[in-house]
Structure formats: C-alpha cells, structure tokens
Tab-separated table of C-alpha atoms and ligand atoms in Angstrom:
chain	number	residue	atom	x	y	z
T	1	MET	CA	124.848	160.829	221.892
T	2	GLY	CA	124.348	162.201	218.403
T	3	ARG	CA	124.427	165.926	217.846
T	4	ILE	CA	121.592	167.433	215.835
T	5	ILE	CA	122.225	170.621	213.860
T	6	ALA	CA	119.554	172.425	211.851
T	7	ILE	CA	120.728	174.678	209.009
T	8	ALA	CA	118.258	177.552	208.977
T	9	ASN	CA	117.710	181.031	207.593
T	10	GLN	CA	114.322	182.067	206.222
T	11	LYS	CA	116.071	184.145	203.590
T	12	GLY	CA	116.180	182.263	200.298
T	13	GLY	CA	119.301	181.266	198.420
T	14	VAL	CA	121.863	181.981	201.144
T	15	GLY	CA	123.599	178.598	200.960
T	16	LYS	CA	121.587	176.503	203.449
T	17	THR	CA	121.329	173.440	201.248
T	18	THR	CA	124.890	173.724	199.939
T	19	THR	CA	126.078	173.880	203.537
T	20	ALA	CA	123.790	171.054	204.709
T	21	ILE	CA	124.907	168.724	201.899
T	22	ASN	CA	128.606	169.421	202.106
T	23	LEU	CA	128.902	169.675	205.880
T	24	SER	CA	127.142	166.275	206.059
T	25	SER	CA	129.429	164.680	203.499
T	26	CYS	CA	132.629	166.184	204.944
T	27	LEU	CA	131.639	164.886	208.390
T	28	ALA	CA	130.854	161.457	206.896
T	29	GLU	CA	134.214	161.440	205.121
T	30	THR	CA	136.012	161.530	208.482
T	31	GLY	CA	134.274	158.285	209.451
T	32	LYS	CA	131.457	159.861	211.454
T	33	LYS	CA	128.037	158.322	211.027
T	34	VAL	CA	125.759	160.996	209.624
T	35	LEU	CA	122.045	161.272	208.912
T	36	ALA	CA	120.881	164.113	206.674
T	37	ILE	CA	117.247	165.187	206.828
T	38	ASP	CA	115.783	167.178	203.945
T	39	LEU	CA	112.960	169.274	205.384
T	40	ASP	CA	112.435	171.415	202.292
T	41	PRO	CA	109.724	170.562	199.716
T	42	GLN	CA	112.168	171.779	197.040
T	43	GLY	CA	114.124	168.569	197.756
T	44	ASN	CA	117.445	170.118	196.754
T	45	MET	CA	119.367	168.278	199.428
T	46	THR	CA	117.852	165.016	198.220
T	47	SER	CA	118.858	165.479	194.585
T	48	GLY	CA	122.191	166.999	195.603
T	49	LEU	CA	123.061	163.753	197.366
T	50	GLY	CA	122.305	161.716	194.259
T	51	VAL	CA	118.821	160.526	195.201
T	52	ASP	CA	116.065	160.680	192.574
T	53	LYS	CA	113.203	162.726	194.048
T	54	SER	CA	110.552	161.238	191.776
T	55	GLU	CA	111.278	157.592	192.581
T	56	LEU	CA	110.735	157.704	196.326
T	57	GLU	CA	108.280	155.486	198.152
T	58	ASN	CA	108.864	157.114	201.526
T	59	THR	CA	110.044	160.606	202.382
T	60	VAL	CA	110.028	162.901	205.385
T	61	TYR	CA	106.398	163.650	204.435
T	62	GLU	CA	105.252	160.052	204.973
T	63	LEU	CA	107.313	160.012	208.162
T	64	MET	CA	105.643	163.133	209.547
T	65	LEU	CA	102.173	161.884	208.653
T	66	ASP	CA	102.952	158.593	210.401
T	67	GLU	CA	102.602	156.584	207.203
T	68	CYS	CA	106.011	154.947	207.609
T	69	SER	CA	108.608	154.363	210.313
T	70	ILE	CA	111.783	156.443	210.515
T	71	LYS	CA	113.843	153.473	209.328
T	72	GLU	CA	111.521	153.058	206.350
T	73	SER	CA	111.916	156.738	205.493
T	74	MET	CA	115.711	156.494	205.167
T	75	THR	CA	117.693	155.926	202.037
T	76	GLU	CA	121.354	155.463	201.139
T	77	THR	CA	123.209	158.279	199.370
T	78	VAL	CA	126.234	158.430	197.064
T	79	MET	CA	128.357	158.999	200.154
T	80	GLU	CA	129.493	156.276	202.511
T	81	ASN	CA	128.443	156.789	206.171
T	82	LEU	CA	125.766	159.244	205.050
T	83	GLU	CA	122.099	158.280	205.083
T	84	LEU	CA	119.235	160.550	204.084
T	85	ILE	CA	115.610	161.096	204.922
T	86	PRO	CA	114.617	162.573	201.567
T	87	SER	CA	111.968	165.055	200.603
T	88	ASN	CA	110.028	166.069	197.544
T	89	VAL	CA	107.230	168.404	196.571
T	90	ASN	CA	104.642	166.379	198.510
T	91	LEU	CA	105.988	167.987	201.651
T	92	ALA	CA	104.547	171.312	200.492
T	93	GLY	CA	101.132	170.080	201.647
T	94	ALA	CA	102.321	168.984	205.079
T	95	GLU	CA	101.778	172.320	206.773
T	96	ILE	CA	98.019	172.110	206.250
T	97	GLU	CA	97.767	168.378	206.892
T	98	LEU	CA	99.515	168.781	210.227
T	99	LEU	CA	97.069	171.462	211.376
T	100	GLY	CA	94.771	169.270	213.435
T	101	ILE	CA	97.486	167.057	214.853
T	102	ASN	CA	98.403	167.089	218.523
T	103	GLU	CA	101.871	168.330	219.408
T	104	LYS	CA	102.544	169.109	215.763
T	105	GLU	CA	105.675	171.038	216.749
T	106	TYR	CA	107.286	167.788	217.942
T	107	ILE	CA	106.434	165.328	215.176
T	108	LEU	CA	109.947	165.163	213.749
T	109	LYS	CA	111.563	165.186	217.182
T	110	ASN	CA	109.464	162.266	218.392
T	111	ALA	CA	110.516	160.234	215.352
T	112	VAL	CA	114.204	161.212	215.481
T	113	ASP	CA	114.438	160.399	219.209
T	114	TYR	CA	114.204	156.708	218.285
T	115	ILE	CA	117.381	156.725	216.223
T	116	ARG	CA	119.473	159.697	217.336
T	117	ASP	CA	121.927	157.527	219.238
T	118	ASP	CA	122.718	155.573	216.070
T	119	TYR	CA	124.402	158.658	214.554
T	120	ASP	CA	127.250	161.011	215.422
T	121	TYR	CA	125.605	163.882	213.560
T	122	ILE	CA	122.152	164.597	212.233
T	123	ILE	CA	122.012	167.564	209.860
T	124	ILE	CA	118.638	169.087	208.950
T	125	ASP	CA	118.191	171.303	205.882
T	126	CYS	CA	115.365	173.805	206.482
T	127	PRO	CA	113.105	175.507	203.934
T	128	PRO	CA	113.399	179.280	203.383
T	129	SER	CA	110.593	180.205	205.764
T	130	LEU	CA	109.754	180.194	209.451
T	131	ASN	CA	106.895	177.726	209.067
T	132	MET	CA	105.850	174.601	210.950
T	133	LEU	CA	108.525	172.557	209.183
T	134	THR	CA	111.257	174.897	210.422
T	135	ILE	CA	109.709	174.847	213.909
T	136	ASN	CA	109.883	171.024	213.790
T	137	ALA	CA	113.572	171.289	212.886
T	138	MET	CA	114.127	173.675	215.792
T	139	THR	CA	112.427	171.421	218.348
T	140	THR	CA	114.448	168.448	217.082
T	141	ALA	CA	117.831	170.178	216.963
T	142	ASP	CA	120.395	170.840	219.657
T	143	SER	CA	121.620	173.882	217.776
T	144	ILE	CA	121.038	176.070	214.745
T	145	LEU	CA	123.711	176.931	212.226
T	146	VAL	CA	122.843	180.062	210.236
T	147	PRO	CA	124.416	180.554	206.811
T	148	ILE	CA	124.730	184.216	205.858
T	149	GLN	CA	125.387	185.216	202.284
T	150	CYS	CA	128.005	187.910	201.860
T	151	GLU	CA	125.734	190.439	200.146
T	152	TYR	CA	124.257	193.817	200.894
T	153	TYR	CA	121.027	192.601	202.535
T	154	ALA	CA	122.767	189.928	204.601
T	155	LEU	CA	121.401	191.117	207.926
T	156	GLU	CA	117.843	191.538	206.702
T	157	GLY	CA	115.542	189.122	208.511
T	158	LEU	CA	118.260	187.974	210.854
T	159	SER	CA	116.729	189.578	213.940
T	160	GLN	CA	113.425	187.865	213.122
T	161	LEU	CA	115.239	184.531	212.856
T	162	ILE	CA	117.004	185.043	216.167
T	163	HIS	CA	113.719	186.080	217.792
T	164	THR	CA	112.084	182.874	216.522
T	165	ILE	CA	114.954	180.764	217.846
T	166	ASP	CA	114.603	182.515	221.234
T	167	LEU	CA	110.855	181.835	221.288
T	168	VAL	CA	111.334	178.174	220.432
T	169	GLN	CA	113.955	177.901	223.139
T	170	GLU	CA	111.675	179.547	225.675
T	171	ARG	CA	108.538	177.598	224.888
T	172	LEU	CA	109.338	174.389	223.027
T	173	ASN	CA	112.992	173.341	223.306
T	174	PRO	CA	114.937	174.743	226.274
T	175	ASP	CA	118.091	172.934	225.103
T	176	LEU	CA	118.225	174.782	221.769
T	177	SER	CA	121.163	177.077	221.102
T	178	ILE	CA	122.545	179.084	218.216
T	179	ASP	CA	125.556	177.212	216.995
T	180	GLY	CA	126.843	180.154	215.068
T	181	VAL	CA	126.746	181.879	211.725
T	182	VAL	CA	128.730	180.819	208.680
T	183	PHE	CA	129.502	183.266	205.902
T	184	THR	CA	128.879	181.855	202.438
T	185	MET	CA	129.653	182.912	198.857
T	186	TYR	CA	132.477	185.118	200.049
T	187	ASP	CA	134.329	186.909	197.285
T	188	ALA	CA	137.577	188.449	198.512
T	189	ARG	CA	137.811	190.531	195.316
T	190	THR	CA	134.774	192.590	196.255
T	191	ASN	CA	134.765	195.183	198.996
T	192	LEU	CA	131.179	194.231	199.666
T	193	SER	CA	132.002	190.734	200.937
T	194	VAL	CA	134.663	192.144	203.218
T	195	GLN	CA	132.274	194.837	204.513
T	196	VAL	CA	129.461	192.378	205.159
T	197	VAL	CA	131.717	190.168	207.249
T	198	ASP	CA	132.960	193.177	209.246
T	199	ASN	CA	129.461	194.538	209.680
T	200	VAL	CA	128.037	191.236	210.942
T	201	LYS	CA	130.982	190.735	213.272
T	202	ASN	CA	130.389	194.174	214.779
T	203	ASN	CA	126.620	193.908	215.085
T	204	LEU	CA	125.753	190.347	215.896
T	205	GLN	CA	126.043	188.983	219.409
T	206	THR	CA	126.503	185.398	218.357
T	207	THR	CA	129.310	183.010	217.576
T	208	ILE	CA	130.785	183.228	214.104
T	209	TYR	CA	132.574	180.293	212.555
T	210	ASN	CA	136.152	181.042	211.552
T	211	THR	CA	135.628	179.124	208.335
T	212	ILE	CA	134.319	181.312	205.539
T	213	ILE	CA	132.881	179.572	202.489
T	214	PRO	CA	134.156	181.217	199.287
T	215	ARG	CA	132.135	181.699	196.151
T	216	ASN	CA	133.278	178.681	194.165
T	217	ILE	CA	131.836	177.544	190.852
T	218	ARG	CA	132.458	173.874	191.687
T	219	LEU	CA	130.039	174.187	194.632
T	220	ALA	CA	127.348	175.430	192.263
T	221	GLU	CA	128.041	172.678	189.706
T	222	ALA	CA	128.183	169.678	192.050
T	223	PRO	CA	124.392	169.319	192.707
T	224	SER	CA	123.620	168.904	189.009
T	225	HIS	CA	125.871	165.826	189.096
T	226	GLY	CA	124.140	164.562	192.246
T	227	LEU	CA	127.415	164.708	194.154
T	228	PRO	CA	128.601	166.463	197.305
T	229	ILE	CA	131.623	168.677	196.707
T	230	ASN	CA	134.201	166.292	198.203
T	231	LEU	CA	133.192	163.596	195.698
T	232	TYR	CA	132.712	165.998	192.787
T	233	ASP	CA	136.060	167.801	193.062
T	234	SER	CA	138.068	166.869	196.113
T	235	LYS	CA	140.765	169.444	195.319
T	236	SER	CA	138.473	172.457	194.924
T	237	ALA	CA	138.415	175.488	197.202
T	238	GLY	CA	134.813	174.526	198.012
T	239	THR	CA	135.898	171.137	199.323
T	240	GLU	CA	138.684	172.672	201.334
T	241	SER	CA	136.322	175.142	202.988
T	242	TYR	CA	133.620	172.604	203.881
T	243	ARG	CA	136.279	170.244	205.272
T	244	MET	CA	137.427	173.099	207.501
T	245	LEU	CA	133.859	173.784	208.578
T	246	ALA	CA	133.352	170.094	209.415
T	247	LYS	CA	136.526	170.162	211.475
T	248	GLU	CA	135.348	173.250	213.326
T	249	VAL	CA	131.946	171.680	213.977
T	250	MET	CA	133.632	168.566	215.393
T	251	GLU	CA	135.897	170.663	217.608
T	252	ARG	CA	132.901	172.592	218.949
T	253	LYS	CA	131.551	169.390	220.427
T	254	GLU	CA	134.466	169.190	222.803
T	255	ASP	CA	133.909	172.715	224.119
D	301	ATP	P1	116.740	178.038	199.402
D	301	ATP	O1	116.417	179.141	200.342
D	301	ATP	O2	116.055	178.135	198.084
D	301	ATP	O3	116.590	176.678	200.026
D	301	ATP	P2	119.512	177.827	200.019
D	301	ATP	O4	119.637	178.809	201.133
D	301	ATP	O5	119.414	176.409	200.365
D	301	ATP	O6	118.310	178.218	199.059
D	301	ATP	P3	121.524	177.072	198.134
D	301	ATP	O7	120.538	176.307	197.337
D	301	ATP	O8	122.507	176.297	198.933
D	301	ATP	O9	120.781	178.098	199.069
D	301	ATP	O10	122.347	178.094	197.238
D	301	ATP	C1	121.689	178.993	196.348
D	301	ATP	C2	122.424	178.983	195.016
D	301	ATP	O11	123.743	179.442	195.190
D	301	ATP	C3	122.555	177.588	194.415
D	301	ATP	O12	122.470	177.701	193.031
D	301	ATP	C4	123.933	177.150	194.834
D	301	ATP	O13	124.501	176.213	193.938
D	301	ATP	C5	124.694	178.456	194.819
D	301	ATP	N1	125.762	178.466	195.838
D	301	ATP	C6	125.644	178.230	197.162
D	301	ATP	N2	126.815	178.371	197.783
D	301	ATP	C7	127.725	178.699	196.836
D	301	ATP	C8	129.136	179.012	196.855
D	301	ATP	N3	129.829	179.012	197.988
D	301	ATP	N4	129.730	179.329	195.694
D	301	ATP	C9	129.013	179.356	194.549
D	301	ATP	N5	127.709	179.091	194.449
D	301	ATP	C10	127.055	178.769	195.585
D	302	MG	MG1	117.782	175.110	200.232
C-alpha cells in the first residue's frame, strides 16, 4: 500500500516545497512510483517540476470541486516515475468554495483513496497556513514531515503545528503520525545553525531525521529551470542530501 506523506509547517519559506519536490524526485529516481500533490495556490511545486502553471486544464482545484476525476487531474513531470497533481492561483478561492460542502475535511482523501495503491509514495506539499487545505492534507496523509529552517525563530509556531496535528489525529484521522522533523538550510559555518539544531533536539519530543539539508545555492537555482535537484545538478551537495533523506524515508517504512 502506498505511503502518504504531507510536508507541512505553517511558517513560510522554511523549505517545504524544496523538500517536497526533491524528496519526490529522489524517491522516483530509485524506481519507486511517486505521485506529488501540490496543495499550495502559489504552485511552486508545480513549476519546480517543470509544469507550466498557466497552461493547465485541470488542477487540484478542479479535483477538489469535483469538476474532474483524479486521473484527469494528473500530469506528467520532467522526472520519470513521478506524476503530479498540479496547482495554481485558482486554488486560493477553494477555501471559501468548500465552505458549504459536506465532509469538506475529507475531499482530498476521498479522491486519493481511489488511486493510493497505484503508488509507492504520495508526497503532498502544503501551503504556509493551517487552513482547510492543510487539514485536507492531514486527513489524507499517513504522516507529516516538518521541515524546520535553521534560523533563530525556528521553533516559533511549532507547538501550534503539533497541536493541530494532535487535534486532527484525535478527531479526523486516527492513523496520522508525525513522521519527524527535517532541518533545512543548515550552514555549518554559522553558530546559529548549530545552536538551532541542538536546541530543537533538546526541546522537541519528536523524531528528527538524521539527514540535514545544507544551504546550497543549487537547490535555490533548480526551480527556475523547472528541474528537481537530481536532474539539475546530480553532483551537488543538495542532491546528495535529498538522496540521503529519500533513503531514510524508505528505511522508515520497514520500521
Ligand atoms: P512557502 O511557505 O512560501 O511555501 P516553503 O516553506 O515551501 O515556502 P521553499 O519555497 O522550499 O519554502 O524555500 C524558500 C526559499 O528558500 C526558496 O527560494 C528556496 O529556493 C530557498 N531554499 C530552500 N531550501 C534551500 C536550501 N537548502 N539551500 C538554499 N536555498 C534553499
Ligand atoms: Mg512552498
């Protein structure tokens, strides 16, 4: 059965999309069948995987409003073994349009249930807020992976995120767990990065991935070429780190 991981943190710019794109593509590279779902109206995962946001007939928005089937919402990406349910700015209106709908917390889950067995991994990129879209990701997912940027305010908002995950688990998705946190944009030259990692390790009662994603310029460049890091620069430190994360994620399954 496919494993569904949502990449979530309501804090903006912490590396959610970078992690969602490159974890997906590094899993796909090993021969796993992967579906990426872009649940952010910014559509950064969509463009980062080489799909033109403006040319889309169907997106996750049409899927959630029941205007297309899940198969119709999918598109190929630049990466073999990696399909995408794309997103664009239309999704920004979904929150309000979903208001009157029954079981609106489960719209994505009900759609994904049809196809989850066709994939080894389904990776969902969440928007930077704890809104109905993120709740839909949390009811669909088996686990949440939380990227944490190595900066001074890293822990800000984290207790709120964990509280939300607990609530969803209690009321909407008893099978949901926290997969773990992943440190991103780590800079070994700064004391701050080192301190943040130590501080989180000492204060957070949750699993922490051994893989730490370094700050790497190639990771920041790759999306503007519409390529995941392993296609953009397969020898970069960014590629190496996301390959290690993919390996760790695959090993977790056997736990
Ligand atoms: P948002 O909350 O807006 O969705 P996000 O959490 O998805 O943001 P990203 O878009 O992945 O964060 O990253 C924010 C910015 O930092 C981007 O410009 C991205 O290219 C850059 N970035 C992310 N990770 C790294 C890294 N390891 N090294 C260098 N730059 C990075
Ligand atoms: Mg993002």
